[in-house]
Short mmCIF file of C-alpha atoms and ligand atoms in Angstrom, two decimals:
data_model
loop_
_atom_site.label_atom_id
_atom_site.label_comp_id
_atom_site.label_asym_id
_atom_site.label_seq_id
_atom_site.Cartn_x
_atom_site.Cartn_y
_atom_site.Cartn_z
CA MET A 1 130.72 61.65 124.07
CA THR A 2 130.96 63.18 120.75
CA SER A 3 127.97 64.25 118.45
CA LYS A 4 128.92 61.55 115.61
CA SER A 5 129.38 58.90 118.41
CA SER A 6 125.70 59.64 120.40
CA SER A 7 124.48 59.60 116.60
CA GLN A 8 126.12 56.18 115.80
CA THR A 9 124.83 54.76 119.06
CA LEU A 10 121.31 55.74 118.52
CA ILE A 11 121.17 54.28 115.09
CA ALA A 12 123.01 51.16 116.29
CA ALA A 13 120.33 50.13 118.89
CA ASN A 14 117.08 50.88 117.31
CA GLN A 15 117.35 50.34 113.80
CA PRO A 16 119.93 47.88 112.69
CA GLY A 17 120.90 48.00 109.00
CA GLN A 18 119.08 51.42 108.42
CA ALA A 19 121.99 53.49 109.62
CA ASN A 20 121.14 56.33 106.61
CA ALA A 21 117.92 56.82 108.63
CA VAL A 22 119.74 59.65 110.72
CA SER A 23 121.37 61.18 107.49
CA GLU A 24 124.00 63.39 109.51
CA THR A 25 124.79 64.76 113.01
CA ILE A 26 125.12 68.53 112.40
CA LYS A 27 128.09 70.36 114.85
CA PRO A 28 126.71 70.24 118.23
CA LYS A 29 126.93 74.04 119.18
CA TRP A 30 123.71 76.03 118.47
CA GLN A 31 122.78 79.72 118.73
CA ASN A 32 119.57 82.13 117.89
CA TRP A 33 119.52 84.58 115.19
CA SER A 34 120.60 87.29 117.24
CA GLY A 35 123.21 85.59 119.13
CA PHE A 36 121.44 86.24 122.75
CA VAL A 37 120.68 82.28 123.60
CA THR A 38 123.14 79.63 122.43
CA ALA A 39 123.15 76.17 123.69
CA ASN A 40 125.52 73.03 123.56
CA PRO A 41 123.36 70.24 122.74
CA GLN A 42 124.79 66.66 122.99
CA MET A 43 123.28 66.17 119.46
CA ARG A 44 121.90 67.94 116.60
CA VAL A 45 120.46 65.64 114.01
CA ALA A 46 118.71 66.54 110.74
CA PRO A 47 116.36 63.61 110.33
CA ASP A 48 115.23 62.04 106.91
CA ASP A 49 111.80 60.67 107.53
CA LEU A 50 109.24 59.99 110.00
CA ASP A 51 110.57 56.57 110.82
CA ALA A 52 113.96 58.53 111.61
CA LEU A 53 112.33 61.46 113.37
CA ALA A 54 110.40 58.87 115.22
CA MET A 55 113.98 57.19 116.66
CA VAL A 56 115.42 60.06 117.53
CA VAL A 57 112.05 61.32 119.70
CA LYS A 58 112.22 57.51 121.13
CA ASN A 59 116.04 57.32 121.71
CA ALA A 60 117.99 60.72 121.52
CA PRO A 61 118.80 62.36 124.62
CA GLY A 62 116.64 64.52 126.12
CA PRO A 63 114.88 66.81 125.96
CA ILE A 64 114.30 66.65 122.25
CA ARG A 65 113.46 70.48 121.22
CA ILE A 66 112.46 70.75 117.50
CA ALA A 67 114.29 74.37 115.78
CA GLY A 68 113.27 76.28 112.66
CA ALA A 69 115.37 78.66 111.60
CA GLY A 70 116.34 79.91 115.04
CA HIS A 71 115.00 83.16 114.60
CA SER A 72 113.06 83.63 117.95
CA PHE A 73 114.58 85.67 120.82
CA THR A 74 113.51 83.42 124.06
CA PRO A 75 115.47 80.13 124.49
CA LEU A 76 112.44 77.78 123.11
CA VAL A 77 114.74 75.88 120.84
CA LYS A 78 117.70 75.69 123.57
CA SER A 79 118.06 72.04 124.85
CA GLU A 80 121.38 70.36 126.61
CA GLY A 81 120.00 66.91 124.88
CA THR A 82 119.21 67.05 121.45
CA ILE A 83 118.15 69.85 118.94
CA VAL A 84 116.23 68.61 116.03
CA SER A 85 116.02 70.69 112.39
CA LEU A 86 112.90 69.42 110.36
CA GLU A 87 114.56 71.02 106.99
CA LYS A 88 114.13 67.58 105.51
CA PHE A 89 110.14 68.00 106.08
CA SER A 90 110.19 70.39 103.37
CA GLY A 91 108.25 71.37 100.16
CA LEU A 92 104.50 71.24 98.54
CA LYS A 93 103.22 67.85 98.99
CA SER A 94 100.14 68.45 97.13
CA HIS A 95 97.40 71.40 96.53
CA GLN A 96 93.64 71.74 95.89
CA THR A 97 92.80 74.33 93.52
CA GLU A 98 89.69 74.86 94.07
CA GLU A 99 89.67 74.64 98.10
CA LEU A 100 92.88 76.13 98.06
CA LEU A 101 94.23 74.08 99.72
CA ALA A 102 97.91 73.52 100.53
CA ARG A 103 99.83 70.44 102.48
CA VAL A 104 103.28 71.53 102.88
CA GLY A 105 106.14 70.28 104.98
CA ALA A 106 106.54 72.05 108.60
CA GLY A 107 109.95 72.71 108.05
CA THR A 108 109.84 74.62 104.57
CA GLN A 109 110.91 77.83 104.78
CA ILE A 110 108.25 80.32 104.83
CA GLY A 111 110.26 82.21 101.69
CA THR A 112 110.42 79.16 99.65
CA LEU A 113 106.51 78.20 100.82
CA ALA A 114 105.49 81.63 99.29
CA LYS A 115 107.22 80.99 95.77
CA LEU A 116 105.78 77.34 95.58
CA LEU A 117 101.96 78.66 96.64
CA HIS A 118 102.39 81.84 94.00
CA GLY A 119 103.89 78.96 91.48
CA VAL A 120 100.31 77.19 91.63
CA GLY A 121 98.49 80.14 91.84
CA GLN A 122 97.59 80.06 95.82
CA ALA A 123 98.96 82.60 97.96
CA LEU A 124 99.35 83.46 102.44
CA PRO A 125 96.70 85.88 103.22
CA ASN A 126 99.78 88.00 104.94
CA MET A 127 102.91 87.83 105.71
CA GLY A 128 105.45 88.97 108.96
CA ASP A 129 108.65 91.10 108.73
CA ILE A 130 110.76 88.59 107.17
CA ASP A 131 110.25 85.29 105.05
CA ARG A 132 113.51 82.84 106.80
CA GLN A 133 111.48 81.14 109.63
CA ALA A 134 110.92 77.81 108.97
CA PHE A 135 106.93 77.80 108.51
CA GLY A 136 106.52 75.24 111.65
CA GLY A 137 108.65 77.80 113.58
CA GLY A 138 105.98 80.48 112.65
CA LEU A 139 103.33 78.06 113.92
CA GLY A 140 105.60 77.74 117.11
CA THR A 141 105.21 81.09 118.12
CA ALA A 142 102.24 82.68 116.67
CA THR A 143 103.89 84.55 113.79
CA HIS A 144 101.94 87.35 112.58
CA GLY A 145 102.11 89.99 110.35
CA SER A 146 99.52 93.00 110.25
CA GLY A 147 95.76 93.69 109.35
CA ILE A 148 92.76 94.13 111.42
CA LYS A 149 91.09 91.59 109.48
CA LEU A 150 94.15 89.47 109.25
CA GLY A 151 95.10 86.29 111.21
CA ALA A 152 98.51 85.01 111.92
CA TYR A 153 99.76 81.82 110.13
CA HIS A 154 98.12 79.33 112.44
CA THR A 155 94.61 80.74 111.53
CA GLN A 156 95.40 79.25 107.93
CA LEU A 157 95.82 75.49 109.72
CA GLU A 158 93.59 72.92 108.40
CA ALA A 159 94.94 69.79 109.32
CA ILE A 160 98.66 68.39 111.23
CA GLN A 161 100.93 65.54 111.04
CA LEU A 162 102.98 65.29 114.07
CA VAL A 163 105.13 62.58 116.15
CA ASP A 164 104.55 62.46 119.19
CA GLY A 165 106.55 61.68 122.55
CA LEU A 166 106.44 58.42 122.41
CA GLY A 167 107.47 58.53 118.28
CA ALA A 168 104.03 57.58 116.71
CA VAL A 169 102.76 59.63 114.09
CA ARG A 170 99.53 61.65 114.85
CA GLU A 171 97.14 62.89 112.46
CA TYR A 172 95.05 65.93 113.04
CA ALA A 173 92.09 67.59 111.21
CA LYS A 174 90.36 70.61 111.93
CA LYS A 175 86.85 69.29 110.79
CA THR A 176 87.42 66.22 113.17
CA ASP A 177 89.62 67.45 115.34
CA GLY A 178 89.19 71.16 116.20
CA ASP A 179 90.04 71.22 120.06
CA VAL A 180 93.02 69.49 119.15
CA ILE A 181 94.10 71.99 116.11
CA ASN A 182 92.93 75.10 118.48
CA ALA A 183 95.04 73.61 121.60
CA MET A 184 98.08 73.28 119.55
CA GLY A 185 97.67 75.90 116.87
CA ALA A 186 100.40 78.17 118.82
CA SER A 187 102.82 74.94 119.57
CA LEU A 188 105.79 76.21 121.30
CA GLY A 189 107.67 72.96 120.14
CA ALA A 190 105.64 71.80 122.99
CA PHE A 191 102.98 69.25 121.34
CA GLY A 192 105.27 67.37 119.70
CA ALA A 193 107.60 67.38 116.07
CA ILE A 194 105.26 69.18 113.49
CA THR A 195 105.97 67.33 110.06
CA GLU A 196 103.38 68.48 107.58
CA VAL A 197 100.22 70.78 107.68
CA THR A 198 97.70 71.46 105.44
CA ILE A 199 96.71 75.38 105.12
CA ARG A 200 93.63 77.34 103.68
CA ASN A 201 95.02 79.63 101.60
CA VAL A 202 93.65 82.85 99.17
CA ALA A 203 94.00 83.33 95.55
CA ASP A 204 97.13 84.46 94.09
CA TYR A 205 96.91 88.27 94.18
CA LYS A 206 99.05 92.09 93.91
CA LEU A 207 99.41 94.79 96.36
CA HIS A 208 99.67 98.28 96.17
CA ARG A 209 102.12 99.24 98.71
CA ARG A 210 102.42 102.88 99.85
CA ARG A 211 104.83 104.38 102.66
CA TRP A 212 104.64 108.29 104.39
CA THR A 213 105.15 109.69 107.53
CA ALA A 214 103.04 111.49 109.36
CA PRO A 215 102.81 112.78 112.69
CA VAL A 216 102.90 110.24 115.03
CA ALA A 217 100.00 112.39 117.66
CA GLU A 218 97.85 112.61 114.62
CA VAL A 219 98.07 108.77 114.09
CA LEU A 220 97.41 108.12 117.78
CA ASP A 221 94.45 110.26 117.88
CA GLN A 222 92.62 108.51 114.95
CA PHE A 223 94.33 104.99 115.52
CA GLU A 224 90.77 103.23 114.68
CA GLN A 225 90.82 104.88 111.55
CA VAL A 226 94.54 104.80 110.36
CA MET A 227 94.55 101.03 111.33
CA SER A 228 91.23 100.08 110.16
CA ALA A 229 91.28 101.88 106.39
CA HIS A 230 94.04 99.34 104.28
CA ARG A 231 94.01 95.62 104.41
CA SER A 232 97.30 95.85 106.28
CA ALA A 233 98.05 98.90 108.01
CA GLU A 234 101.25 98.77 110.22
CA PHE A 235 103.53 101.87 111.30
CA PHE A 236 107.00 102.33 112.87
CA TYR A 237 107.57 105.21 115.47
CA ILE A 238 111.52 106.77 114.92
CA PRO A 239 112.63 107.29 118.46
CA PHE A 240 112.78 110.95 118.87
CA SER A 241 111.79 112.02 115.48
CA GLY A 242 107.80 112.65 116.58
CA ARG A 243 106.89 111.25 113.59
CA ALA A 244 105.32 107.60 111.60
CA LEU A 245 106.91 105.49 108.85
CA MET A 246 103.30 104.42 107.81
CA LEU A 247 103.05 101.21 105.54
CA ALA A 248 99.75 100.15 103.53
CA SER A 249 98.65 97.64 101.20
CA ASP A 250 95.57 97.31 99.37
CA ILE A 251 94.91 94.25 96.98
CA SER A 252 95.54 95.70 93.39
CA GLU A 253 94.92 94.75 89.86
CA GLY A 254 97.73 96.89 88.71
CA GLU A 255 100.88 96.31 86.64
CA PRO A 256 103.47 95.00 89.08
CA GLY A 257 106.48 97.03 88.87
CA VAL A 258 109.82 97.50 90.99
CA ARG A 259 109.63 97.58 94.61
CA PRO A 260 112.29 100.24 95.54
CA HIS A 261 115.70 99.31 97.13
CA ASP A 262 114.86 98.52 100.95
CA SER A 263 116.53 101.10 102.79
CA ASP A 264 115.80 100.21 106.47
CA ASP A 265 119.15 98.63 107.44
CA ASP A 266 120.70 102.05 105.66
CA ALA A 267 117.67 104.24 108.23
CA VAL A 268 118.91 102.09 111.68
CA ALA A 269 122.64 102.76 110.48
CA THR A 270 121.77 106.49 110.16
CA LEU A 271 119.56 106.30 113.84
CA LYS A 272 122.91 104.60 115.56
CA THR A 273 125.24 106.75 114.02
CA LEU A 274 123.00 110.40 115.36
CA ARG A 275 122.40 108.43 118.81
CA ASN A 276 126.49 107.89 119.13
CA TYR A 277 127.86 111.11 118.27
CA ILE A 278 124.86 113.37 119.47
CA GLY A 279 123.46 111.36 121.66
CA TRP A 280 124.06 113.64 124.57
CA PHE A 281 122.37 116.72 123.21
CA PRO A 282 118.79 115.76 122.55
CA TRP A 283 117.18 118.64 121.06
CA LEU A 284 119.59 118.20 118.30
CA ARG A 285 118.80 114.43 117.91
CA ARG A 286 115.04 115.08 117.85
CA ARG A 287 115.84 118.04 115.42
CA LEU A 288 118.00 115.80 112.94
CA ILE A 289 116.13 112.58 113.21
CA GLY A 290 113.10 114.83 112.75
CA THR A 291 114.41 116.40 109.50
CA ALA A 292 115.64 113.22 107.92
CA ILE A 293 112.39 111.58 108.27
CA ALA A 294 110.01 114.41 106.87
CA LYS A 295 112.20 114.34 104.17
CA LEU A 296 112.17 110.39 103.13
CA PRO A 297 110.84 109.45 99.87
CA ASP A 298 107.26 108.53 99.97
CA GLU A 299 107.04 104.66 98.15
CA ASP A 300 104.21 103.73 95.95
CA TYR A 301 104.36 100.22 94.09
CA VAL A 302 102.71 97.41 93.34
CA GLU A 303 103.52 93.96 93.51
CA HIS A 304 103.00 90.27 93.67
CA TRP A 305 102.10 89.89 97.49
CA LEU A 306 105.52 87.61 98.29
CA ASN A 307 107.33 90.53 97.65
CA VAL A 308 105.70 93.00 99.42
CA TYR A 309 105.62 91.62 102.89
CA PRO A 310 109.13 90.40 103.88
CA SER A 311 112.39 92.76 103.90
CA ASP A 312 116.03 92.02 104.99
CA ARG A 313 116.97 92.73 108.64
CA LYS A 314 120.70 92.43 108.77
CA THR A 315 121.11 94.47 111.77
CA LYS A 316 121.31 92.24 114.73
CA PHE A 317 119.05 93.32 117.25
CA ASN A 318 116.71 91.62 120.32
CA GLU A 319 113.29 92.05 120.76
CA MET A 320 110.05 92.14 122.92
CA GLU A 321 106.60 92.19 121.12
CA TYR A 322 103.35 92.62 123.38
CA HIS A 323 99.96 91.48 122.10
CA LEU A 324 97.10 94.41 123.60
CA PRO A 325 93.81 94.47 123.44
CA PHE A 326 93.24 96.96 120.76
CA GLU A 327 91.70 99.46 121.96
CA GLU A 328 94.74 99.95 124.28
CA GLY A 329 97.10 100.45 121.65
CA ALA A 330 97.57 104.21 121.17
CA LYS A 331 97.55 104.42 125.03
CA ALA A 332 99.80 101.88 125.75
CA LEU A 333 102.32 103.37 123.17
CA ARG A 334 102.21 106.56 124.36
CA ASP A 335 103.60 105.69 127.64
CA ILE A 336 106.31 103.47 125.79
CA ILE A 337 107.57 106.59 123.52
CA THR A 338 108.03 108.27 126.76
CA LEU A 339 109.14 105.51 128.67
CA LEU A 340 112.16 105.19 125.45
CA GLU A 341 112.81 108.74 125.08
CA THR A 342 113.03 109.87 129.05
CA ARG A 343 115.05 107.06 130.80
CA PHE A 344 116.46 104.95 127.41
CA PRO A 345 117.80 107.32 125.19
CA GLU A 346 120.54 104.90 123.73
CA VAL A 347 117.52 103.12 122.06
CA TYR A 348 117.55 104.25 118.58
CA PHE A 349 115.50 101.40 117.32
CA PRO A 350 112.01 102.05 115.80
CA ILE A 351 108.95 100.87 117.60
CA GLU A 352 106.94 98.61 115.42
CA VAL A 353 102.97 98.82 115.79
CA ARG A 354 100.54 96.34 113.92
CA VAL A 355 97.23 95.48 114.53
CA VAL A 356 95.94 91.25 114.21
CA ALA A 357 92.94 89.81 113.97
CA ALA A 358 91.22 87.75 116.65
CA ASP A 359 91.42 84.04 116.60
CA ASP A 360 90.09 80.85 118.50
CA VAL A 361 93.09 79.27 119.33
CA TRP A 362 93.94 78.86 122.94
CA LEU A 363 97.63 80.00 123.30
CA SER A 364 97.19 81.95 120.41
CA PRO A 365 98.10 85.42 121.72
CA PHE A 366 95.13 86.94 119.71
CA TYR A 367 93.08 84.35 121.33
CA LYS A 368 89.46 86.07 121.49
CA ARG A 369 90.83 89.55 121.31
CA ARG A 370 91.41 91.98 118.12
CA THR A 371 95.07 93.00 119.10
CA CYS A 372 97.40 96.01 118.96
CA SER A 373 100.87 94.58 119.23
CA ILE A 374 104.20 96.84 119.71
CA ALA A 375 107.15 95.74 119.18
CA ILE A 376 110.28 97.20 120.58
CA HIS A 377 114.06 96.46 119.61
CA HIS A 378 117.49 96.74 121.04
CA ASP A 379 121.30 96.43 119.51
CA ALA A 380 122.13 93.34 119.71
CA ALA A 381 125.76 94.19 121.18
CA GLU A 382 124.13 96.11 124.00
CA ASP A 383 122.01 94.99 127.00
CA PRO A 384 118.24 95.02 126.37
CA LEU A 385 117.28 93.84 129.77
CA PRO A 386 116.40 97.16 131.47
CA PHE A 387 114.94 98.65 128.86
CA PHE A 388 112.35 95.50 128.02
CA ALA A 389 111.65 94.88 131.97
CA ALA A 390 110.62 98.93 132.39
CA ALA A 391 108.31 98.66 129.14
CA GLU A 392 106.96 95.08 130.06
CA SER A 393 105.65 96.56 133.43
CA ILE A 394 103.64 98.96 130.83
CA PHE A 395 102.90 96.46 128.65
CA ARG A 396 101.27 94.41 131.24
CA ILE A 397 99.47 97.18 132.87
CA TYR A 398 97.52 97.41 129.60
CA GLY A 399 96.61 93.56 129.66
CA GLY A 400 99.40 92.44 127.15
CA ARG A 401 100.29 88.70 125.99
CA PRO A 402 103.89 88.22 125.28
CA HIS A 403 104.71 87.68 121.74
CA TRP A 404 105.98 83.46 122.66
CA GLY A 405 109.08 83.80 120.41
CA LYS A 406 110.30 87.13 122.15
CA MET A 407 111.83 88.24 125.06
CA HIS A 408 109.68 88.43 128.25
CA ASN A 409 109.67 87.01 131.91
CA LEU A 410 106.25 85.84 131.92
CA LYS A 411 105.82 82.18 133.75
CA ALA A 412 103.19 79.70 134.04
CA LYS A 413 101.52 81.28 136.99
CA ASP A 414 101.30 84.62 134.63
CA LEU A 415 100.24 82.84 131.57
CA LYS A 416 97.26 80.84 132.87
CA GLY A 417 95.81 83.88 134.18
CA ILE A 418 95.62 85.54 130.85
CA TYR A 419 94.70 82.23 128.56
CA PRO A 420 91.27 81.30 129.31
CA ARG A 421 91.77 77.71 128.22
CA TRP A 422 95.11 77.26 129.52
CA ASP A 423 94.33 74.14 131.16
CA ASP A 424 92.66 72.65 128.23
CA ALA A 425 95.73 72.77 126.13
CA MET A 426 97.97 71.54 128.82
CA GLU A 427 95.95 68.11 129.17
CA VAL A 428 96.02 68.08 125.08
CA ARG A 429 99.74 68.39 125.59
CA ARG A 430 100.23 66.05 128.11
CA ASP A 431 98.09 63.30 125.95
CA ILE A 432 100.47 63.93 123.11
CA ASP A 433 103.94 64.02 125.19
CA PRO A 434 103.16 61.92 128.43
CA GLN A 435 107.05 61.44 129.27
CA ASN A 436 107.52 65.04 128.12
CA ARG A 437 110.44 64.57 125.91
CA PHE A 438 110.00 67.97 124.48
CA VAL A 439 110.05 69.65 127.43
CA SER A 440 113.35 71.26 128.77
CA PRO A 441 113.89 73.56 132.11
CA TYR A 442 112.18 76.61 130.02
CA VAL A 443 109.89 74.94 128.88
CA ALA A 444 108.75 73.72 132.11
CA ARG A 445 109.14 76.90 133.91
CA LEU A 446 106.88 78.56 130.88
CA LEU A 447 103.93 76.32 130.92
CA GLY A 448 104.32 74.77 135.01
CA ILE A 449 105.54 71.70 134.08
CA GLU A 450 106.96 69.92 137.01
CA ASN A 451 109.50 67.03 137.47
CA ALA A 452 109.89 66.88 133.80
CA GLY A 453 112.89 64.99 132.86
C1 FAD B 501 114.43 89.65 111.95
C2 FAD B 501 113.58 88.78 112.59
C3 FAD B 501 111.82 89.36 112.17
C4 FAD B 501 110.87 88.66 113.10
N1 FAD B 501 109.80 89.01 112.34
C5 FAD B 501 108.56 88.62 112.88
C6 FAD B 501 107.23 89.06 112.63
O1 FAD B 501 107.37 90.22 111.40
N2 FAD B 501 106.52 88.61 113.32
C7 FAD B 501 106.09 87.32 113.85
O2 FAD B 501 105.43 87.53 114.45
N3 FAD B 501 107.34 87.34 114.43
C8 FAD B 501 108.87 88.08 113.80
N4 FAD B 501 109.89 87.36 114.69
C9 FAD B 501 109.82 86.56 115.02
C10 FAD B 501 110.10 85.05 114.63
O3 FAD B 501 108.67 85.07 113.38
C11 FAD B 501 109.46 84.01 115.25
O4 FAD B 501 110.18 83.78 116.71
C12 FAD B 501 109.24 82.52 114.93
O5 FAD B 501 108.92 81.62 115.54
C13 FAD B 501 110.61 81.95 114.29
O6 FAD B 501 110.71 81.43 113.43
P1 FAD B 501 111.94 80.04 113.80
O7 FAD B 501 111.51 79.04 112.06
O8 FAD B 501 113.02 80.59 113.41
O9 FAD B 501 111.85 79.30 114.64
P2 FAD B 501 112.56 78.87 116.04
O10 FAD B 501 112.70 80.25 116.47
O11 FAD B 501 113.51 78.19 115.50
O12 FAD B 501 111.46 77.65 116.46
C14 FAD B 501 110.23 78.59 117.16
C15 FAD B 501 109.34 77.40 118.08
O13 FAD B 501 108.92 76.94 117.20
C16 FAD B 501 109.12 75.75 117.50
N5 FAD B 501 108.94 74.76 116.40
C17 FAD B 501 109.74 75.22 115.09
N6 FAD B 501 109.58 74.11 113.98
C18 FAD B 501 108.73 73.33 114.26
C19 FAD B 501 107.84 72.02 114.17
N7 FAD B 501 107.83 71.70 112.51
N8 FAD B 501 107.30 71.36 114.76
C20 FAD B 501 107.01 71.56 116.18
N9 FAD B 501 107.60 72.47 116.74
C21 FAD B 501 108.44 73.36 115.94
C22 FAD B 501 110.33 75.40 118.01
O14 FAD B 501 110.79 74.55 118.85
C23 FAD B 501 110.11 76.77 119.21
O15 FAD B 501 109.52 76.46 120.12
C24 FAD B 501 111.04 88.00 113.72
C25 FAD B 501 112.67 87.39 114.11
C26 FAD B 501 113.46 88.22 113.75
C27 FAD B 501 114.84 87.43 114.18
#
């Protein structure tokens, strides 16, 4: 059956006379940002409104998986049934100036959301490396930025509107349904289709951003101090350089200036060239990279928050990120650097190191613990799995929890052991989706759901 005829069947069977309810059926093939995950669903739809979405949930071929911007590296969105885009559930619905609250469509792209909030004097407290994801996608995998006192996006949640597995609209507020919000704050797309959220923001602000390089050994010796010295601090370790590229941002009252040209992609291209041409001479590679990095110009500018955090990531990669107890971060990073430089010299992408505040969301990798996040990347055209498998065993020794949207090999039995409120979260999930409409084979393995449709 073609996607077109599937869509027409669905509409005819349920809402006579409302053929526009599902306004279009998008070409079925789907792939994620890196191209590693592909799917051939029977249908891809972008419902116009709650009624159309409810109809899809009730009648479209399962499993139903909600897609954000497809920037996850794990097969969370993959479905051979129906992939649903909530791009039409987008925009700022309302805001409260004094309380700094905003109700927004969960399909809103984070970059668009940032501009909308800036326009009404509000701001996201923090952002990740890019702003291309849907806000609902960010909630789906506990997407985060860096900052010792700054939480992931889901810590901003005050209320959620969703369509459950039976097609009914539900509303939950933190004040009255705190447990449900905590159960599904990091949702994995398994707690219904989130259509709108109310988020608590902060007042619009400017950031003073600095970038400089430092010997990684010094950074690791003073890890706590270095990562706590700024509102937001993070660094990239450049393989074979011995140096860390430090990034720090602090609130500023200064005049906004011009953000320097984003040279991240050029730098990655240079690292790849050095790997390709002199990878067999590690001493030369080390020397050239070390010299080039020591000469990188420092950055120092003031800009509005939304123009500071995100960058472009044009060079495609696959990624694994583990969230470790903060105290284990420096030790784990030393082991990962040794692993990369001794056994996987083909890897040229920098290792990213961030910190995240503890929170109360049951499936959040930051649940009740201050975290050091270590992310490793591998060229999207090359096989990432051997390096990632070797790194994963190190991350696990240090008590790591995987980023839900980045490659890992954990299954329900492993995850249950590292999430104290796992069973409670699963109970809430069953209540929201009793017939497992949102459960794909991957989600079933991840969450330990048997007999899923
Ligand atoms: C270049 C790049 C940079 C990145 N940088 C960062 C970073 O700085 N920090 C970080 O933490 N992560 C980062 N990531 C990972 C990325 O933020 C997460 O994987 C995020 O979930 C992707 O958002 P998305 O909109 O693409 O969601 P998708 O990948 O499309 O979906 C993610 C999950 O959310 C669910 N979902 C999406 N929308 C909804 C909804 N409305 N209702 C219910 N479920 C929904 C999906 O079903 C799925 O389970 C990066 C990824 C890439 C490719």
